[in-house]
Amino acid sequence: MKVALSVTCINDALYPETGKAVVRLLRRLGVEVDFPAAQTCCGQPMVNTGYLDEAVPLVRNYVETFAGYDAVVTPSGSCAGSARHQHALVARRSGDDRLVAAVERAPKTYELSEFLVDVLGVSDVGAFFPYRVTYHPTCHSLRMLGVGDRPLQLLREVRGIDLVELRAADECCGFGGTFAVKNSDTSVAMGTDKARHVRETGAGFLVAGDNSCLMHVGGILLREGSGVQVMHLAEILAST
Amino acid sequence: MTGTFVGMPAFPEAARTALADSQLRTNLARATSTIRSKRSAAVAEVAEWEDLRLAGAAIKDEVLLHLDEYLIELEQSLQDRGAVVHWASDAAEACSIVAGIAQSHHIDEVVKVKSMVTQEIGLNEALAEVGVAAWETDLAELIVQLGDDLPSHILVPAIHRNRAEIRDIFVSSMGKAGRPAPVDLTDEPAELAEAARTHLREKFLRAKMAVSGANFAVAETGTLVVVESEGNGRMCLTLPEVLVSVVGIEKVVPTWSDLDVFLQLLPRSSTGERMNPYTSTWSGVTPGDGPQEVHVVLLDNGRTRALADEVGRQALRCIRCSACLNVCPVYERTGGHAYGSVYPGPIGAILNPLLKGPGHDEQTDSLPYASTLCGACFDACPVRIDIPSILVDLRAQVVDAHRGGVPKPEAAAMKMASRTLSTSRRLRAVERLTRPGLALARRIGARAWTRARDLPDAPPEPFRRWWQRTDGGRR
């Protein structure tokens, strides 16, 4: 199976450790992913802000980059959601029938926990992370992709982990893409409540499947001097 | 009279004001979390809840696809049973029709059943202009009216008030509208309810005309349905001689048995009850019993505009349960006033732009952005309105409405980002600016972010450079 890694624009520029963790983890599980360097961004920020025309070249680049693969794996629920639920919309907007067809034919983009549990059929990935951790289910992975408790299945098998439940876990953290700056006051109010719930667990680490949400809540936890660190799911699963 | 939403600022600014009101935040958090729990419990009891949702959506979609036929059938059924049917294309026309009926009977006061649509058209204000007092009789609407306030929630319009505030409003304002509240009134709920009951009783017994909306209008039988909790609706619908009901054209359902689905969906979704206390249905005039002159005003006011929108038309399925408001993390923190409309929350964020069109005004254009697209509303909606998808579509409509002309900073930034991210060559070049870019953002720019959040540090190198340098970590 030819698998490509779509590392995401945010991870490429700001959180390369997450990308490295995915590579290391999958390698340990016997999967050598490719990183087609032509990749840039899935286009979600444009689509979700209403700039469909501006998303067209990005979707075109995405489809062309990953065309030869059987599957694409990405450490982001929101990017996987965008590829699966928004690329067809953007292609139709472009008016380019070839792009519409290419999107239809495109290999499926899996969020990491979906790939591990559904495609590789594993929940114990041989990880070791002896710390207290609390998990926040990011909204796109929870409601758009329906990953359910796959991330928790994976986390529960991590040796040494002390997994504590987060209060009001299902509630949105308040990032919401450009919402974080267009409606920054509401965004911060939501993130502050999420940060408070995180601190209440006594966990040293907040884990999630999206670095965008972690950047927002983590930014608040840092500003509060809470001592709680944020960590992407991939990095915990890659730890040994 | 109540205040007006006209001239309210766009959502980000209105939200900022609301977020600073800690009493409001506390009231909202307590009220919405209570209703959320009740709704969850009520829904969990119904094993076939998902089937009911699918059925509700299907019935409404069937109506919307053949709305012209069902409306004509409704008109005929109503007329066959002695009701007078009026058609109002917009708010002004609807108000003029209602005012005209009052004036033709020399009526100077009407009692009102809680009705969102009459607030949508500004009926109370229009009636006041021709010397007709419109007394709200729903407890929460009464609180809002006496407080010269604005409703902040579809189902519980005074959710932003706690009992102490309500007591103060009753004591200071009931006397101006009729029977005053007892001077020693406490904030005990039973006492507040009794004060409202006593104040309203004389109006129910005196009024010659009532104005209502309708939850549903059955085309087959010419039946209107009002679903309520307090009994004020029952009083208004049975005592006065003249009854006028303003009904949005999307409220039609085909047959009496279709109500089976909606009367299961609505109470559990709205108040979290198995069934609400008072459900009233009436089909035209029953000689010698109840109002002898029954009017139905069918209202468009932008609904046909929404109907023409292929993505957005499902918003017209809405049965006004308010479940979406109660699960929305944005609404919970900002309250309803920030949305500047009688329809706030997730449904308001899509309905207002759909009724008015994009590019109509800045405030309406800001509503589709008042959301993180978390999807909790879609999960809760009893008729499966895909609010997040509609929000994204409306955002594109707003952006398109502003294309051409001088691009705003955001539009220019998006164009630049699009160019940068269209090829990896351009992206690689820009990634060199990550470190200085973040340093700059920390210092002077990005206040919207850095006001309350730290920014991440720039990593030593982007992922793609690491991959290239180490051959994917193999070297």
XYZ file of C-alpha atoms in Angstrom:
715
model
C 0.000 0.000 0.000
C 1.462 3.328 -1.074
C 0.788 5.793 1.697
C 1.528 9.516 1.630
C 1.856 11.825 4.573
C -0.015 15.127 4.340
C 1.764 16.884 7.164
C -0.423 20.055 7.021
C 0.733 23.625 6.520
C 0.623 24.423 10.241
C 2.685 21.382 11.201
C 5.164 21.974 8.414
C 5.882 25.521 9.558
C 5.235 25.451 13.300
C 4.995 21.862 14.595
C 7.462 19.713 12.641
C 7.842 17.376 15.649
C 4.291 16.166 15.030
C 5.176 15.244 11.456
C 8.352 13.489 12.603
C 6.353 11.578 15.199
C 3.924 10.317 12.546
C 6.828 9.102 10.384
C 8.549 7.403 13.328
C 5.340 5.817 14.602
C 4.279 4.426 11.243
C 7.803 3.196 10.543
C 7.691 1.295 13.826
C 4.420 -0.261 12.699
C 5.919 -1.309 9.386
C 4.593 1.476 7.171
C 7.019 3.656 5.228
C 5.171 6.822 4.322
C 6.168 9.045 1.473
C 6.348 12.794 1.864
C 5.607 14.218 -1.580
C 7.276 17.585 -1.256
C 4.905 19.338 -3.629
C 2.275 19.500 -0.871
C 1.215 22.796 0.611
C -2.211 23.170 2.248
C -5.663 21.539 2.021
C -7.366 24.913 1.575
C -9.550 24.753 4.660
C -8.732 28.274 5.958
C -9.922 29.762 2.680
C -13.035 27.623 2.365
C -14.121 28.208 5.942
C -13.716 31.959 5.617
C -15.716 32.081 2.379
C -12.886 32.454 -0.127
C -13.703 29.571 -2.452
C -11.899 30.931 -5.526
C -8.741 31.299 -3.468
C -8.999 27.667 -2.376
C -9.069 26.319 -5.951
C -5.291 26.344 -6.648
C -4.686 24.724 -3.260
C -7.161 21.930 -3.881
C -5.699 21.433 -7.341
C -2.210 21.158 -5.840
C -3.467 18.753 -3.150
C -5.126 16.455 -5.653
C -2.118 16.475 -7.995
C 0.357 15.874 -5.168
C -1.424 12.796 -3.811
C -2.817 11.387 -7.037
C -0.539 8.348 -7.233
C -1.144 7.051 -3.711
C -3.510 4.478 -2.241
C -4.106 6.483 0.903
C -3.156 9.764 2.526
C -2.646 10.028 6.269
C -2.712 13.371 8.091
C -2.252 14.326 11.756
C -5.272 16.641 11.661
C -8.977 15.895 11.957
C -9.910 19.230 10.435
C -7.669 18.817 7.369
C -8.935 15.283 6.768
C -12.453 16.670 7.097
C -11.744 19.404 4.598
C -10.276 16.987 2.045
C -13.202 14.583 2.340
C -16.067 17.033 2.715
C -14.981 20.269 1.062
C -12.712 19.464 -1.885
C -15.643 18.391 -4.067
C -17.335 21.712 -3.341
C -14.236 23.700 -4.297
C -13.754 21.651 -7.458
C -17.357 22.380 -8.521
C -16.735 26.068 -7.871
C -13.710 25.990 -10.182
C -15.914 24.919 -13.065
C -13.121 22.584 -14.151
C -14.644 19.162 -14.852
C -11.223 17.502 -14.815
C -10.645 18.759 -11.284
C -14.089 17.543 -10.216
C -13.276 14.092 -11.585
C -9.813 14.115 -10.013
C -11.270 14.905 -6.592
C -13.765 12.074 -6.986
C -10.968 9.649 -7.833
C -8.620 10.940 -5.138
C -7.274 8.513 -2.529
C -8.968 8.831 0.864
C -7.377 11.174 3.375
C -7.357 9.534 6.800
C -6.924 11.288 10.090
C -4.139 9.521 12.025
C -6.293 7.643 14.563
C -8.601 6.449 11.753
C -5.580 5.159 9.839
C -4.139 3.315 12.818
C -7.373 1.711 14.021
C -9.249 1.135 10.759
C -6.502 0.561 8.172
C -3.671 -0.939 10.240
C -6.099 -2.539 12.684
C -4.038 -1.675 15.754
C -4.808 0.031 19.025
C -1.607 -0.892 20.905
C 1.152 0.926 19.054
C 3.879 0.048 21.550
C 4.039 3.480 23.134
C 5.338 4.469 26.560
C 4.387 7.798 28.139
C 4.344 7.692 31.963
C 2.526 10.935 32.653
C -0.946 12.208 33.537
C -2.680 13.165 30.314
C -6.114 14.513 29.434
C -7.652 14.294 25.957
C -9.698 16.892 24.088
C -11.696 15.564 21.092
C -11.435 18.206 18.389
C -14.753 19.116 16.774
C -14.030 18.184 13.174
C -12.693 14.781 14.149
C -15.589 14.220 16.551
C -18.521 15.462 14.480
C -17.392 15.761 10.872
C -15.337 12.569 10.635
C -16.968 10.664 13.474
C -13.672 9.231 14.799
C -15.551 8.346 17.982
C -13.304 6.938 20.646
C -10.505 5.763 18.329
C -8.020 8.226 19.852
C -8.958 7.038 23.339
C -8.603 3.403 22.297
C -5.058 4.245 21.233
C -4.245 6.305 24.309
C -5.536 3.660 26.723
C -2.946 1.200 25.392
C -0.025 3.533 26.034
C 2.131 1.999 28.780
C 2.467 4.032 31.945
C -0.105 6.613 30.937
C -2.462 8.091 33.513
C -5.410 9.136 31.365
C -7.910 11.404 33.105
C -11.253 12.488 31.728
C -11.713 16.120 30.750
C -14.896 17.848 31.974
C -17.178 19.014 29.125
C -14.691 17.372 26.772
C -17.062 17.579 23.784
C -17.355 21.351 24.038
C -15.527 23.314 21.353
C -12.242 24.915 22.456
C -13.036 28.120 20.582
C -10.290 28.102 17.930
C -12.505 27.767 14.841
C -9.890 28.817 12.273
C -10.128 32.500 11.406
C -12.795 32.766 14.143
C -9.840 32.899 16.539
C -8.983 36.358 15.240
C -12.255 37.573 13.701
C -14.109 36.860 16.943
C -11.107 36.775 19.250
C -13.005 37.777 22.399
C -15.452 34.898 22.161
C -12.629 32.592 21.074
C -10.605 33.456 24.164
C -13.643 33.115 26.443
C -14.217 29.580 25.153
C -10.517 28.689 25.306
C -10.220 29.994 28.836
C -13.017 27.712 29.988
C -11.370 24.773 28.212
C -8.029 25.637 29.845
C -9.692 25.771 33.242
C -11.191 22.296 32.740
C -7.760 21.040 31.677
C -6.091 22.429 34.778
C -8.796 20.869 36.965
C -7.717 17.400 35.845
C -4.254 17.881 37.290
C -2.810 16.580 34.041
C 0.644 17.645 32.948
C -0.315 17.231 29.287
C -3.295 18.124 27.119
C -3.442 15.894 24.049
C -5.526 16.293 20.902
C -5.438 15.317 17.244
C -5.174 18.876 15.900
C -2.348 21.331 16.524
C -4.558 24.261 15.553
C -6.752 23.728 18.630
C -3.681 22.967 20.751
C -2.029 26.187 19.610
C -5.055 28.118 20.867
C -5.648 26.359 24.206
C -1.919 25.887 24.669
C -1.375 29.579 24.083
C -3.801 30.334 26.903
C -2.327 27.693 29.231
C 1.103 29.203 28.604
C -0.107 32.743 29.205
C -1.681 31.579 32.463
C 1.624 30.070 33.551
C -0.241 26.849 34.207
C 2.665 24.506 33.594
C 0.418 22.300 31.481
C 1.964 21.362 28.147
C 0.108 20.568 24.956
C 1.098 17.624 22.849
C -0.234 16.156 19.631
C -1.638 12.616 19.739
C 1.067 11.474 17.292
C 3.855 12.522 19.608
C 2.465 10.570 22.558
C 1.880 7.491 20.418
C 5.408 7.756 19.012
C 6.992 7.953 22.465
C 8.861 4.904 23.701
C -42.700 48.963 24.711
C -39.754 46.766 23.861
C -36.520 48.049 22.466
C -35.350 47.528 18.919
C -32.558 45.564 17.297
C -32.214 48.154 14.541
C -28.739 49.686 14.444
C -27.044 47.021 16.552
C -23.312 46.605 15.895
C -21.820 43.638 14.067
C -21.376 40.443 16.046
C -17.696 40.746 17.098
C -18.327 44.129 18.695
C -21.689 43.180 20.209
C -20.177 39.974 21.593
C -17.335 41.858 23.258
C -19.837 43.913 25.257
C -21.867 40.860 26.235
C -18.815 38.835 27.261
C -17.847 41.502 29.775
C -21.198 41.173 31.569
C -20.433 38.574 34.211
C -24.007 38.432 35.497
C -25.210 37.614 31.987
C -22.513 34.961 31.601
C -23.498 33.334 34.874
C -27.227 33.406 34.054
C -26.637 31.947 30.618
C -24.214 29.228 31.714
C -26.600 28.011 34.400
C -29.726 28.145 32.241
C -28.296 26.566 29.104
C -26.537 23.756 30.938
C -29.785 22.940 32.766
C -31.793 22.843 29.550
C -29.040 20.832 27.841
C -29.206 18.110 30.498
C -32.981 17.951 30.346
C -32.934 17.700 26.564
C -30.315 14.947 26.603
C -32.321 12.915 29.085
C -35.579 13.391 27.193
C -33.993 12.424 23.874
C -32.190 9.398 25.315
C -35.561 7.897 26.272
C -36.604 7.629 22.638
C -34.953 4.655 20.949
C -36.090 5.746 17.482
C -34.978 9.386 17.880
C -32.809 9.288 14.735
C -35.720 7.938 12.708
C -37.922 10.738 14.019
C -35.323 13.300 12.966
C -35.142 11.816 9.485
C -38.947 11.779 9.267
C -39.208 15.383 10.427
C -36.636 16.511 7.881
C -38.339 14.535 5.114
C -41.804 15.943 5.833
C -40.490 19.500 5.888
C -38.472 18.996 2.694
C -41.562 17.612 0.961
C -43.494 20.716 1.958
C -40.724 23.057 0.831
C -40.445 21.384 -2.558
C -44.191 21.809 -3.145
C -44.807 24.863 -1.001
C -47.043 26.596 -3.517
C -49.441 23.628 -3.656
C -49.577 23.164 0.109
C -50.213 26.852 0.733
C -53.113 26.882 -1.694
C -54.515 23.764 -0.042
C -54.102 25.432 3.366
C -55.924 28.551 2.206
C -58.812 26.492 0.872
C -59.075 24.388 4.030
C -59.029 27.509 6.209
C -61.635 29.266 4.142
C -63.858 26.184 4.105
C -63.894 26.398 7.885
C -64.689 30.084 8.079
C -61.244 31.634 8.504
C -60.217 34.746 6.557
C -56.865 34.274 4.817
C -54.499 37.160 4.058
C -51.187 37.066 2.189
C -48.385 39.403 3.313
C -45.248 39.658 1.222
C -43.312 41.583 3.859
C -43.346 42.865 7.440
C -44.979 46.179 6.605
C -47.826 44.514 4.771
C -48.409 42.032 7.607
C -48.453 44.789 10.234
C -50.836 46.835 8.158
C -53.231 43.889 7.838
C -53.248 43.213 11.601
C -53.609 46.892 12.459
C -56.433 47.164 9.954
C -58.363 44.342 11.608
C -57.968 45.966 15.037
C -59.051 49.349 13.732
C -62.058 47.917 11.915
C -63.309 46.710 15.305
C -62.302 49.940 17.107
C -60.010 47.856 19.261
C -57.318 49.627 21.305
C -55.625 46.657 22.935
C -54.765 43.107 21.956
C -53.375 40.215 23.984
C -50.544 38.275 22.447
C -49.516 34.672 22.518
C -45.758 34.289 22.353
C -44.879 34.624 18.689
C -41.411 34.977 17.189
C -42.808 35.978 13.828
C -44.717 38.949 15.256
C -41.434 40.151 16.752
C -39.702 39.571 13.447
C -42.138 41.976 11.763
C -42.129 44.520 14.609
C -45.861 44.159 15.133
C -46.060 45.616 18.649
C -44.374 48.806 17.516
C -46.583 49.058 14.422
C -49.726 48.616 16.518
C -48.535 51.199 19.049
C -48.205 53.692 16.205
C -51.939 53.401 15.516
C -52.895 53.526 19.162
C -53.286 49.801 19.786
C -51.558 48.379 22.882
C -50.162 44.871 22.437
C -49.874 43.056 25.764
C -47.471 40.146 25.878
C -48.907 37.334 28.014
C -46.119 34.748 27.903
C -44.230 35.182 31.178
C -40.808 35.691 29.625
C -42.151 38.013 26.932
C -43.969 39.940 29.672
C -40.671 40.326 31.526
C -38.988 41.552 28.351
C -41.828 43.967 27.572
C -42.052 45.412 31.079
C -38.271 45.754 31.165
C -38.306 47.699 27.873
C -35.837 45.081 26.791
C -35.130 42.767 23.870
C -35.654 39.011 23.748
C -32.431 37.030 23.816
C -33.629 33.490 23.162
C -36.252 31.881 20.957
C -37.862 29.785 23.664
C -36.949 31.540 26.868
C -36.632 35.199 25.809
C -35.708 36.381 29.315
C -32.963 33.789 29.847
C -30.547 36.647 30.405
C -32.451 37.662 33.551
C -32.258 36.007 36.953
C -35.103 36.031 39.440
C -33.833 39.031 41.374
C -33.772 41.092 38.201
C -37.266 39.880 37.307
C -38.605 40.901 40.693
C -37.169 44.382 40.240
C -38.729 44.697 36.790
C -42.159 43.631 38.082
C -42.096 46.033 41.012
C -40.970 49.006 38.949
C -42.988 48.496 35.764
C -46.138 46.422 36.247
C -48.104 49.419 37.480
C -47.530 51.331 34.228
C -49.030 48.498 32.204
C -51.946 47.608 34.465
C -52.289 46.046 37.869
C -49.118 46.741 39.890
C -47.066 44.058 41.586
C -47.403 43.644 45.373
C -44.946 46.002 47.120
C -43.554 43.164 49.267
C -42.947 40.888 46.278
C -39.978 38.579 46.801
C -37.986 36.777 44.126
C -39.476 33.366 44.947
C -40.525 31.823 41.620
C -44.027 30.954 42.888
C -44.607 34.554 43.978
C -43.290 35.963 40.713
C -45.558 33.639 38.749
C -48.552 34.631 40.875
C -47.834 38.314 40.347
C -47.709 37.764 36.582
C -50.889 35.682 36.680
C -52.807 38.335 38.579
C -51.501 41.139 36.385
C -52.461 39.293 33.217
C -55.837 37.929 34.317
C -57.746 41.166 33.802
C -56.241 41.534 30.314
C -57.294 38.056 29.271
C -60.849 38.744 30.432
C -61.005 42.196 28.879
C -59.361 41.836 25.492
C -61.524 41.677 22.385
C -58.719 40.567 20.091
C -55.769 38.222 20.357
C -52.733 37.895 18.129
C -50.827 34.655 17.860
C -48.368 32.867 15.656
C -48.538 29.159 14.969
C -46.114 26.318 15.396
C -47.740 24.363 12.604
C -50.460 24.906 10.003
C -52.053 21.731 8.679
C -52.929 22.065 4.994
C -55.340 19.125 4.871
C -57.570 20.289 7.700
C -56.976 24.048 7.965
C -55.755 23.581 11.530
C -53.361 25.862 13.349
C -51.358 24.541 16.307
C -49.858 26.420 19.239
C -47.518 24.522 21.567
C -46.958 26.251 24.918
C -46.148 25.722 28.569
C -48.064 28.283 30.567
C -51.684 28.371 29.483
C -51.591 31.997 28.387
C -51.923 30.766 24.835
C -55.056 28.830 25.727
C -56.541 31.977 27.309
C -55.757 34.110 24.264
C -56.993 31.559 21.766
C -60.358 30.924 23.420
C -61.592 34.094 25.150
C -61.435 37.037 22.691
C -63.921 37.454 19.852
C -61.313 38.126 17.205
C -58.215 35.993 16.669
C -55.477 36.939 14.230
C -52.607 34.530 13.594
C -49.475 35.508 11.713
C -47.886 32.413 10.220
C -44.645 32.108 8.281
C -45.300 30.220 5.049
C -42.763 27.555 6.030
C -44.921 26.420 8.947
C -47.195 24.284 6.752
C -47.355 20.546 7.270
C -49.343 18.340 4.883
C -51.647 16.307 7.129
C -52.919 16.011 10.688
C -50.972 12.779 11.207
C -47.726 14.540 10.300
C -48.101 16.335 13.618
C -47.311 12.997 15.300
C -43.664 13.362 14.303
C -43.328 17.028 15.243
C -45.155 16.817 18.552
C -42.617 14.187 19.586
C -39.635 16.170 18.303
C -40.563 19.618 19.591
C -41.132 19.276 23.362
C -38.136 17.006 23.919
C -35.882 19.290 21.881
C -37.062 22.578 23.360
C -37.912 22.264 27.041
C -36.639 18.727 27.479
C -40.119 17.468 28.362
C -41.919 14.388 27.109
C -44.878 16.628 26.302
C -45.544 20.305 26.914
C -48.485 21.257 29.162
C -50.790 23.006 26.642
C -51.192 22.151 22.988
C -54.012 24.039 21.296
C -55.376 23.322 17.858
C -58.176 25.133 16.055
C -59.588 24.838 12.569
C -61.277 28.071 11.516
C -64.433 29.088 13.394
C -66.545 26.870 15.638
C -69.950 28.573 15.928
C -70.723 29.579 19.495
C -67.351 28.512 20.848
C -64.171 30.545 20.904
C -63.317 33.407 18.529
C -66.022 33.964 15.946
C -63.754 35.896 13.635
C -60.535 34.078 12.762
C -57.832 35.549 10.530
C -54.676 33.933 9.241
C -51.938 36.136 7.795
C -49.520 34.082 5.692
C -46.118 35.781 5.727
C -43.225 35.694 3.257
C -40.777 38.384 4.449
C -37.764 36.743 2.800
C -38.814 33.113 3.125
C -39.131 32.684 -0.627
C -35.653 34.135 -0.923
C -34.386 31.463 1.495
C -36.350 28.822 -0.415
C -34.479 29.673 -3.607
C -31.128 29.017 -1.910
C -30.337 25.374 -2.640
C -27.969 24.931 0.283
C -29.788 27.176 2.743
C -33.406 26.209 2.137
C -33.237 23.417 4.703
C -33.144 26.211 7.315
C -36.872 26.576 6.631
C -37.399 23.169 8.238
C -36.836 24.888 11.579
C -39.526 24.245 14.192
C -38.149 26.897 16.539
C -37.220 24.471 19.300
C -34.010 26.364 20.231
C -31.989 23.204 20.868
C -29.232 24.694 18.734
C -29.019 27.769 20.967
C -28.729 25.662 24.091
C -25.834 23.558 22.819
C -23.935 26.400 21.150
C -20.740 27.339 23.021
C -20.730 30.757 21.337
C -24.360 31.541 22.281
C -23.747 30.349 25.840
C -21.125 33.032 26.290
C -22.489 35.931 24.295
C -26.235 35.520 24.775
C -28.850 36.413 22.190
C -28.597 40.203 22.038
C -25.168 39.984 20.420
C -26.801 38.479 17.316
C -28.961 41.580 16.889
C -32.084 39.668 15.950
C -35.146 37.952 17.423
C -33.600 34.805 15.975
C -30.215 34.445 17.681
C -27.811 31.567 18.007
C -26.985 29.094 15.257
C -30.394 29.253 13.548
C -30.272 33.038 13.629
C -26.798 33.034 12.111
C -28.207 31.333 9.006
C -31.828 32.486 8.911
C -31.184 36.224 9.025
C -28.750 36.231 6.065
C -31.040 33.848 4.156
C -34.103 36.049 4.665
C -32.285 39.277 3.838
C -29.563 38.204 1.434
C -25.760 38.674 1.631
C -24.372 42.167 1.272
C -27.571 43.602 2.794
C -25.823 45.115 5.819
C -22.648 44.638 7.835
C -24.428 43.295 10.902
C -26.237 40.541 8.997
C -23.034 39.729 7.075
C -21.197 39.198 10.370
C -23.618 36.500 11.550
C -22.372 33.548 9.463
C -18.957 34.144 11.047
C -20.303 34.001 14.603
C -19.414 30.319 14.818
C -16.452 27.971 15.133
C -18.272 25.415 12.943
C -18.085 22.947 15.840
C -21.247 21.146 14.680
C -22.963 20.732 18.052
C -26.049 22.443 16.602
C -26.369 19.978 13.733
C -26.207 17.100 16.224
C -29.009 18.630 18.306
C -31.333 19.798 15.541
C -34.519 17.694 15.514
C -34.962 18.253 11.775
C -31.309 17.753 10.846
C -30.532 21.215 9.519
C -26.849 21.067 8.504
C -26.068 24.437 10.024
C -22.245 24.240 9.645
C -22.471 23.585 5.901
C -24.940 26.424 5.468
C -22.668 28.739 7.461
C -19.720 27.951 5.174
C -21.892 28.508 2.104
C -23.186 31.819 3.458
C -19.618 32.945 4.183
C -18.811 32.362 0.523
C -21.929 34.350 -0.429
C -20.861 37.240 1.812
C -17.351 37.227 0.351
C -18.722 37.061 -3.202
C -21.073 39.956 -2.477
C -18.044 42.102 -1.673
C -15.801 41.054 -4.560
C -14.833 43.769 -6.991
C -13.919 47.209 -5.760
C -11.139 47.861 -3.282
C -10.305 44.603 -1.462
C -10.466 44.688 2.338
C -7.297 43.632 4.234
C -8.688 40.154 4.820
C -9.465 39.621 1.132
C -6.005 40.840 0.151
C -4.398 38.533 2.717
C -6.388 35.572 1.419
C -5.315 36.302 -2.158
C -1.707 36.461 -1.047
C -1.995 33.269 0.994
C -3.596 31.546 -1.971
C -0.688 32.523 -4.210
C 1.874 31.424 -1.628
C 0.217 28.095 -0.939
C -0.505 27.162 -4.533
C 2.985 25.736 -5.043
C 5.544 24.303 -2.657
C 8.257 26.428 -4.216
C 6.529 29.623 -3.081
C 5.688 28.111 0.299
C 9.327 27.159 0.932
C 10.377 30.734 0.227
C 7.848 32.170 2.668
C 8.609 29.628 5.378
C 11.967 31.341 5.845
C 9.943 34.203 7.304
C 8.367 32.081 10.047
C 10.797 33.084 12.787
C 10.878 36.825 12.090
C 7.136 36.733 11.357
C 6.317 35.276 14.764
C 8.716 37.660 16.475
C 6.962 40.559 14.802
C 3.516 39.194 15.641
C 4.502 38.856 19.267
C 5.667 42.442 19.364
C 3.331 44.561 17.365
C 0.909 42.716 15.203
C -1.648 39.982 15.898
C -3.119 41.727 18.945
C -6.288 39.752 18.397
C -4.254 36.653 19.200
C -1.600 37.857 21.600
C -3.900 39.876 23.829
C -4.727 36.697 25.762
C -2.674 33.897 24.204
C 1.013 33.201 23.723
C 2.283 32.296 20.275
C 4.347 29.163 19.647
C 8.099 29.470 19.148
C 9.437 29.075 15.632
C 10.991 25.627 15.175
C 14.633 25.350 13.972
C 13.474 24.162 10.556
C 10.220 23.304 8.806
C 9.224 19.666 8.540
C 9.937 19.556 4.794
C 13.497 20.709 5.347
C 14.027 17.988 7.963
C 12.625 15.358 5.589
C 14.892 16.481 2.778
C 17.967 16.828 4.996
C 17.606 13.462 6.740
C 15.828 11.509 4.003
C 12.752 11.184 6.164
C 14.688 10.460 9.325
C 16.578 7.579 7.796
C 19.934 9.379 7.820
